Amino acid sequence: SNGGASGSSGGSAGNGTGSGAGSPPLPTKNCGAKPEDGKTSLVLAASELGCEDIKKYSGLLPNYSTEEDAHTVTPRTISLEDESKKLTQEYQSLYANVYQADPATFEQSDAYKELVNRGGIVITETEFKFMRKLGTTNPALFAKAQQNLATLAMMKELDEVISKLEVGVMTGLANQVDDQAISSNDQARYSNALSSLRKEYEMLQNKIKHDMERNKLIEQTAKAVING
């Protein structure tokens, strides 16, 4: 996704519309952001984020707008929990497709390529063979391992998404020509929204950590009873 952002700040400076002849246009990309869409789309359009990332993740932030003297806020349309569930399901599907692929050509499969490009995840031949064997000898443990791998991949991507939004808002605010469109109060609100998002991520991280520790304890107890 980052590739789409690289050339956007300089090359699209002429996209600002409706500005007076004497004032320079906002350095926005043509991501379809219009003033009536609210301030979040305008801030992110002036950032170094690519249009695709803006489209996918702007819903994780609230949206503020001002009409005359009336200030309104639209709550975010995507919750971090919903996004985490969606990403986990996507990674579970990718892992399942890779482990079901032909052992001779699994590295050429679309699912494997997406894992590498999207999450920087490389599955070695040794890991592939081990997981295939585990799927046959202990399907329950295989399912649990696959779930844990998908959860870890989701947390990594979610961390990157929040970091992108943090940088996007910071660069978008820094690229504003003046503070008429985005007031200092708006800037403080965005700062609070980003802090809340990061705090939610930490809470999710702790929840997953505790769940994994609980599962580990249950497994250790079960082994101790079996081995008696």
mmCIF file of C-alpha atoms in Angstrom:
data_model
loop_
_atom_site.group_PDB
_atom_site.id
_atom_site.type_symbol
_atom_site.label_atom_id
_atom_site.label_comp_id
_atom_site.label_asym_id
_atom_site.label_seq_id
_atom_site.Cartn_x
_atom_site.Cartn_y
_atom_site.Cartn_z
ATOM 1 C CA SER A 1 0.000 0.000 0.000
ATOM 2 C CA ASN A 2 2.857 2.386 0.762
ATOM 3 C CA GLY A 3 3.900 2.472 -2.862
ATOM 4 C CA GLY A 4 0.814 4.495 -3.745
ATOM 5 C CA ALA A 5 1.773 7.189 -1.300
ATOM 6 C CA SER A 6 5.291 7.895 -2.475
ATOM 7 C CA GLY A 7 4.664 10.247 -5.346
ATOM 8 C CA SER A 8 1.459 11.775 -4.165
ATOM 9 C CA SER A 9 2.445 14.805 -2.108
ATOM 10 C CA GLY A 10 4.389 16.628 -4.786
ATOM 11 C CA GLY A 11 2.695 15.411 -7.943
ATOM 12 C CA SER A 12 -0.831 16.298 -6.956
ATOM 13 C CA ALA A 13 -0.409 19.696 -5.372
ATOM 14 C CA GLY A 14 -2.592 21.155 -8.084
ATOM 15 C CA ASN A 15 -5.669 19.244 -6.995
ATOM 16 C CA GLY A 16 -6.871 21.790 -4.449
ATOM 17 C CA THR A 17 -10.132 23.265 -5.697
ATOM 18 C CA GLY A 18 -12.100 26.344 -4.905
ATOM 19 C CA SER A 19 -9.198 28.288 -3.383
ATOM 20 C CA GLY A 20 -8.737 32.004 -4.041
ATOM 21 C CA ALA A 21 -6.392 33.074 -6.800
ATOM 22 C CA GLY A 22 -3.907 34.507 -4.323
ATOM 23 C CA SER A 23 -3.691 31.504 -1.993
ATOM 24 C CA PRO A 24 -1.819 28.277 -2.795
ATOM 25 C CA PRO A 25 -4.020 25.174 -3.107
ATOM 26 C CA LEU A 26 -4.003 22.482 -0.433
ATOM 27 C CA PRO A 27 -1.441 19.762 -1.259
ATOM 28 C CA THR A 28 -4.149 17.110 -1.555
ATOM 29 C CA LYS A 29 -4.262 13.958 -3.624
ATOM 30 C CA ASN A 30 -7.279 13.409 -5.807
ATOM 31 C CA CYS A 31 -8.738 10.713 -3.517
ATOM 32 C CA GLY A 32 -12.263 11.967 -3.975
ATOM 33 C CA ALA A 33 -12.092 14.060 -0.780
ATOM 34 C CA LYS A 34 -14.615 16.896 -0.814
ATOM 35 C CA PRO A 35 -15.165 19.549 1.887
ATOM 36 C CA GLU A 36 -18.690 18.243 2.510
ATOM 37 C CA ASP A 37 -17.214 14.826 3.422
ATOM 38 C CA GLY A 38 -15.858 16.312 6.651
ATOM 39 C CA LYS A 39 -12.391 17.112 7.922
ATOM 40 C CA THR A 40 -10.945 13.608 8.287
ATOM 41 C CA SER A 41 -10.939 12.921 4.545
ATOM 42 C CA LEU A 42 -9.399 16.364 3.911
ATOM 43 C CA VAL A 43 -6.659 15.822 6.512
ATOM 44 C CA LEU A 44 -5.779 12.367 5.171
ATOM 45 C CA ALA A 45 -5.927 13.554 1.547
ATOM 46 C CA ALA A 46 -3.232 16.118 2.442
ATOM 47 C CA SER A 47 -1.103 13.408 4.092
ATOM 48 C CA GLU A 48 1.457 10.979 2.726
ATOM 49 C CA LEU A 49 -1.002 8.079 2.859
ATOM 50 C CA GLY A 50 -1.977 6.410 -0.397
ATOM 51 C CA CYS A 51 -5.600 6.688 -1.571
ATOM 52 C CA GLU A 52 -6.167 2.957 -1.071
ATOM 53 C CA ASP A 53 -5.125 3.148 2.605
ATOM 54 C CA ILE A 54 -7.295 6.231 3.134
ATOM 55 C CA LYS A 55 -10.274 4.427 1.634
ATOM 56 C CA LYS A 56 -9.713 1.299 3.761
ATOM 57 C CA TYR A 57 -8.839 2.807 7.140
ATOM 58 C CA SER A 58 -10.270 6.336 7.484
ATOM 59 C CA GLY A 59 -13.340 4.756 9.102
ATOM 60 C CA LEU A 60 -11.199 3.973 12.169
ATOM 61 C CA LEU A 61 -11.203 7.719 12.942
ATOM 62 C CA PRO A 62 -14.165 9.942 13.866
ATOM 63 C CA ASN A 63 -15.103 12.643 11.384
ATOM 64 C CA TYR A 64 -15.532 16.307 12.295
ATOM 65 C CA SER A 65 -17.307 18.993 10.311
ATOM 66 C CA THR A 66 -18.189 22.633 10.775
ATOM 67 C CA GLU A 67 -21.012 24.394 8.998
ATOM 68 C CA GLU A 68 -21.204 28.072 9.847
ATOM 69 C CA ASP A 69 -20.943 27.961 13.654
ATOM 70 C CA ALA A 70 -22.327 24.423 14.104
ATOM 71 C CA HIS A 71 -19.772 21.716 14.951
ATOM 72 C CA THR A 72 -20.712 18.085 14.384
ATOM 73 C CA VAL A 73 -18.917 14.786 14.941
ATOM 74 C CA THR A 74 -19.605 11.485 13.214
ATOM 75 C CA PRO A 75 -18.378 8.489 15.238
ATOM 76 C CA ARG A 76 -15.992 6.150 13.475
ATOM 77 C CA THR A 77 -17.596 3.592 11.200
ATOM 78 C CA ILE A 78 -15.067 0.771 11.857
ATOM 79 C CA SER A 79 -14.277 -0.540 15.334
ATOM 80 C CA LEU A 80 -10.830 -1.929 16.083
ATOM 81 C CA GLU A 81 -12.418 -5.156 17.320
ATOM 82 C CA ASP A 82 -14.338 -5.638 14.070
ATOM 83 C CA GLU A 83 -11.206 -4.920 12.047
ATOM 84 C CA SER A 84 -9.197 -7.401 14.146
ATOM 85 C CA LYS A 85 -11.803 -10.139 13.560
ATOM 86 C CA LYS A 86 -11.868 -9.436 9.819
ATOM 87 C CA LEU A 87 -8.064 -9.542 9.540
ATOM 88 C CA THR A 88 -7.819 -12.728 11.625
ATOM 89 C CA GLN A 89 -10.323 -14.484 9.342
ATOM 90 C CA GLU A 90 -8.411 -13.318 6.271
ATOM 91 C CA TYR A 91 -5.096 -14.635 7.633
ATOM 92 C CA GLN A 92 -6.689 -17.928 8.734
ATOM 93 C CA SER A 93 -7.949 -18.394 5.189
ATOM 94 C CA LEU A 94 -4.514 -17.573 3.726
ATOM 95 C CA TYR A 95 -2.719 -20.006 6.048
ATOM 96 C CA ALA A 96 -5.297 -22.737 5.345
ATOM 97 C CA ASN A 97 -4.860 -22.284 1.580
ATOM 98 C CA VAL A 98 -1.071 -22.419 1.864
ATOM 99 C CA TYR A 99 -1.029 -25.570 4.008
ATOM 100 C CA GLN A 100 -3.479 -27.262 1.615
ATOM 101 C CA ALA A 101 -1.374 -26.412 -1.444
ATOM 102 C CA ASP A 102 0.800 -28.857 -3.367
ATOM 103 C CA PRO A 103 4.028 -29.360 -1.334
ATOM 104 C CA ALA A 104 6.117 -29.028 -4.502
ATOM 105 C CA THR A 105 4.655 -25.663 -5.522
ATOM 106 C CA PHE A 106 3.164 -24.090 -2.351
ATOM 107 C CA GLU A 107 5.556 -21.115 -2.655
ATOM 108 C CA GLN A 108 4.008 -20.276 -6.030
ATOM 109 C CA SER A 109 0.447 -20.231 -4.660
ATOM 110 C CA ASP A 110 -1.474 -16.936 -4.544
ATOM 111 C CA ALA A 111 -2.093 -17.358 -0.801
ATOM 112 C CA TYR A 112 1.637 -17.758 -0.080
ATOM 113 C CA LYS A 113 2.524 -14.713 -2.190
ATOM 114 C CA GLU A 114 -0.100 -12.643 -0.365
ATOM 115 C CA LEU A 115 1.274 -13.719 3.040
ATOM 116 C CA VAL A 116 4.750 -12.600 1.961
ATOM 117 C CA ASN A 117 3.683 -9.307 0.346
ATOM 118 C CA ARG A 118 1.091 -8.346 2.926
ATOM 119 C CA GLY A 119 2.578 -9.539 6.205
ATOM 120 C CA GLY A 120 6.223 -10.256 5.388
ATOM 121 C CA ILE A 121 5.487 -13.861 6.436
ATOM 122 C CA VAL A 122 7.738 -16.546 4.969
ATOM 123 C CA ILE A 123 6.809 -20.201 5.456
ATOM 124 C CA THR A 124 9.824 -22.476 5.133
ATOM 125 C CA GLU A 125 9.637 -25.935 3.623
ATOM 126 C CA THR A 126 10.376 -27.412 7.075
ATOM 127 C CA GLU A 127 7.491 -25.493 8.652
ATOM 128 C CA PHE A 128 5.193 -26.449 5.782
ATOM 129 C CA LYS A 129 5.974 -30.175 6.166
ATOM 130 C CA PHE A 130 5.613 -30.003 9.958
ATOM 131 C CA MET A 131 2.212 -28.286 9.778
ATOM 132 C CA ARG A 132 0.960 -30.711 7.107
ATOM 133 C CA LYS A 133 1.958 -33.633 9.322
ATOM 134 C CA LEU A 134 0.409 -31.989 12.386
ATOM 135 C CA GLY A 135 -2.849 -31.547 10.474
ATOM 136 C CA THR A 136 -2.983 -35.318 9.988
ATOM 137 C CA THR A 137 -1.708 -36.507 13.383
ATOM 138 C CA ASN A 138 -3.341 -33.896 15.646
ATOM 139 C CA PRO A 139 -6.039 -31.835 13.874
ATOM 140 C CA ALA A 140 -7.046 -30.006 17.100
ATOM 141 C CA LEU A 141 -3.497 -28.817 17.767
ATOM 142 C CA PHE A 142 -3.087 -27.931 14.088
ATOM 143 C CA ALA A 143 -6.245 -25.768 14.206
ATOM 144 C CA LYS A 144 -5.019 -24.065 17.390
ATOM 145 C CA ALA A 145 -1.574 -23.385 15.878
ATOM 146 C CA GLN A 146 -3.161 -21.977 12.714
ATOM 147 C CA GLN A 147 -5.435 -19.727 14.824
ATOM 148 C CA ASN A 148 -2.433 -18.439 16.813
ATOM 149 C CA LEU A 149 -0.433 -17.737 13.640
ATOM 150 C CA ALA A 150 -3.379 -15.824 12.147
ATOM 151 C CA THR A 151 -3.797 -13.828 15.383
ATOM 152 C CA LEU A 152 -0.115 -12.839 15.437
ATOM 153 C CA ALA A 153 -0.272 -11.778 11.765
ATOM 154 C CA MET A 154 -3.433 -9.750 12.475
ATOM 155 C CA MET A 155 -1.772 -7.920 15.395
ATOM 156 C CA LYS A 156 1.240 -7.060 13.246
ATOM 157 C CA GLU A 157 -0.953 -5.666 10.455
ATOM 158 C CA LEU A 158 -3.223 -3.804 12.877
ATOM 159 C CA ASP A 159 -0.177 -2.168 14.478
ATOM 160 C CA GLU A 160 0.985 -1.060 11.023
ATOM 161 C CA VAL A 161 -2.497 0.297 10.186
ATOM 162 C CA ILE A 162 -2.598 2.423 13.371
ATOM 163 C CA SER A 163 0.960 3.642 12.733
ATOM 164 C CA LYS A 164 -0.047 4.630 9.193
ATOM 165 C CA LEU A 165 -3.021 6.592 10.527
ATOM 166 C CA GLU A 166 -0.834 8.298 13.155
ATOM 167 C CA VAL A 167 1.666 9.387 10.496
ATOM 168 C CA GLY A 168 -1.177 10.203 8.071
ATOM 169 C CA VAL A 169 -2.905 12.563 10.499
ATOM 170 C CA MET A 170 0.388 14.190 11.535
ATOM 171 C CA THR A 171 1.534 14.811 7.948
ATOM 172 C CA GLY A 172 -1.987 15.813 6.874
ATOM 173 C CA LEU A 173 -2.164 18.446 9.625
ATOM 174 C CA ALA A 174 1.387 19.635 8.919
ATOM 175 C CA ASN A 175 0.500 20.090 5.231
ATOM 176 C CA GLN A 176 -2.446 22.416 5.897
ATOM 177 C CA VAL A 177 -1.846 25.873 4.445
ATOM 178 C CA ASP A 178 -3.429 27.571 7.474
ATOM 179 C CA ASP A 179 -5.592 26.706 10.471
ATOM 180 C CA GLN A 180 -8.859 27.965 8.962
ATOM 181 C CA ALA A 181 -10.016 24.522 7.770
ATOM 182 C CA ILE A 182 -8.588 22.558 10.724
ATOM 183 C CA SER A 183 -8.639 24.457 14.021
ATOM 184 C CA SER A 184 -6.362 23.823 17.016
ATOM 185 C CA ASN A 185 -9.383 22.243 18.746
ATOM 186 C CA ASP A 186 -9.756 19.845 15.810
ATOM 187 C CA GLN A 187 -6.064 18.974 16.067
ATOM 188 C CA ALA A 188 -6.486 18.166 19.764
ATOM 189 C CA ARG A 189 -9.484 15.950 18.938
ATOM 190 C CA TYR A 190 -7.491 14.019 16.343
ATOM 191 C CA SER A 191 -4.687 13.581 18.869
ATOM 192 C CA ASN A 192 -7.177 12.140 21.370
ATOM 193 C CA ALA A 193 -8.732 9.877 18.722
ATOM 194 C CA LEU A 194 -5.313 8.449 17.809
ATOM 195 C CA SER A 195 -4.376 7.965 21.488
ATOM 196 C CA SER A 196 -7.648 6.089 22.038
ATOM 197 C CA LEU A 197 -6.970 3.889 19.016
ATOM 198 C CA ARG A 198 -3.493 3.022 20.273
ATOM 199 C CA LYS A 199 -4.852 2.312 23.768
ATOM 200 C CA GLU A 200 -7.498 -0.023 22.302
ATOM 201 C CA TYR A 201 -4.732 -1.866 20.468
ATOM 202 C CA GLU A 202 -2.808 -2.323 23.733
ATOM 203 C CA MET A 203 -5.960 -3.655 25.414
ATOM 204 C CA LEU A 204 -6.488 -6.113 22.543
ATOM 205 C CA GLN A 205 -2.820 -7.118 22.774
ATOM 206 C CA ASN A 206 -3.165 -7.816 26.506
ATOM 207 C CA LYS A 207 -6.389 -9.789 25.996
ATOM 208 C CA ILE A 208 -4.737 -12.024 23.386
ATOM 209 C CA LYS A 209 -1.676 -12.459 25.600
ATOM 210 C CA HIS A 210 -3.843 -13.557 28.554
ATOM 211 C CA ASP A 211 -5.858 -15.929 26.320
ATOM 212 C CA MET A 212 -2.654 -17.534 25.026
ATOM 213 C CA GLU A 213 -1.248 -17.870 28.556
ATOM 214 C CA ARG A 214 -4.516 -19.478 29.705
ATOM 215 C CA ASN A 215 -4.469 -21.956 26.805
ATOM 216 C CA LYS A 216 -0.837 -22.784 27.555
ATOM 217 C CA LEU A 217 -1.660 -23.452 31.221
ATOM 218 C CA ILE A 218 -4.566 -25.739 30.269
ATOM 219 C CA GLU A 219 -2.322 -27.659 27.828
ATOM 220 C CA GLN A 220 0.420 -28.051 30.452
ATOM 221 C CA THR A 221 -2.132 -29.282 33.023
ATOM 222 C CA ALA A 222 -3.585 -31.747 30.521
ATOM 223 C CA LYS A 223 -0.104 -33.092 29.695
ATOM 224 C CA ALA A 224 0.694 -33.492 33.412
ATOM 225 C CA VAL A 225 -2.538 -35.450 33.988
ATOM 226 C CA ILE A 226 -2.002 -37.654 30.923
ATOM 227 C CA ASN A 227 1.612 -38.351 31.793
ATOM 228 C CA GLY A 228 0.491 -38.847 35.347
#
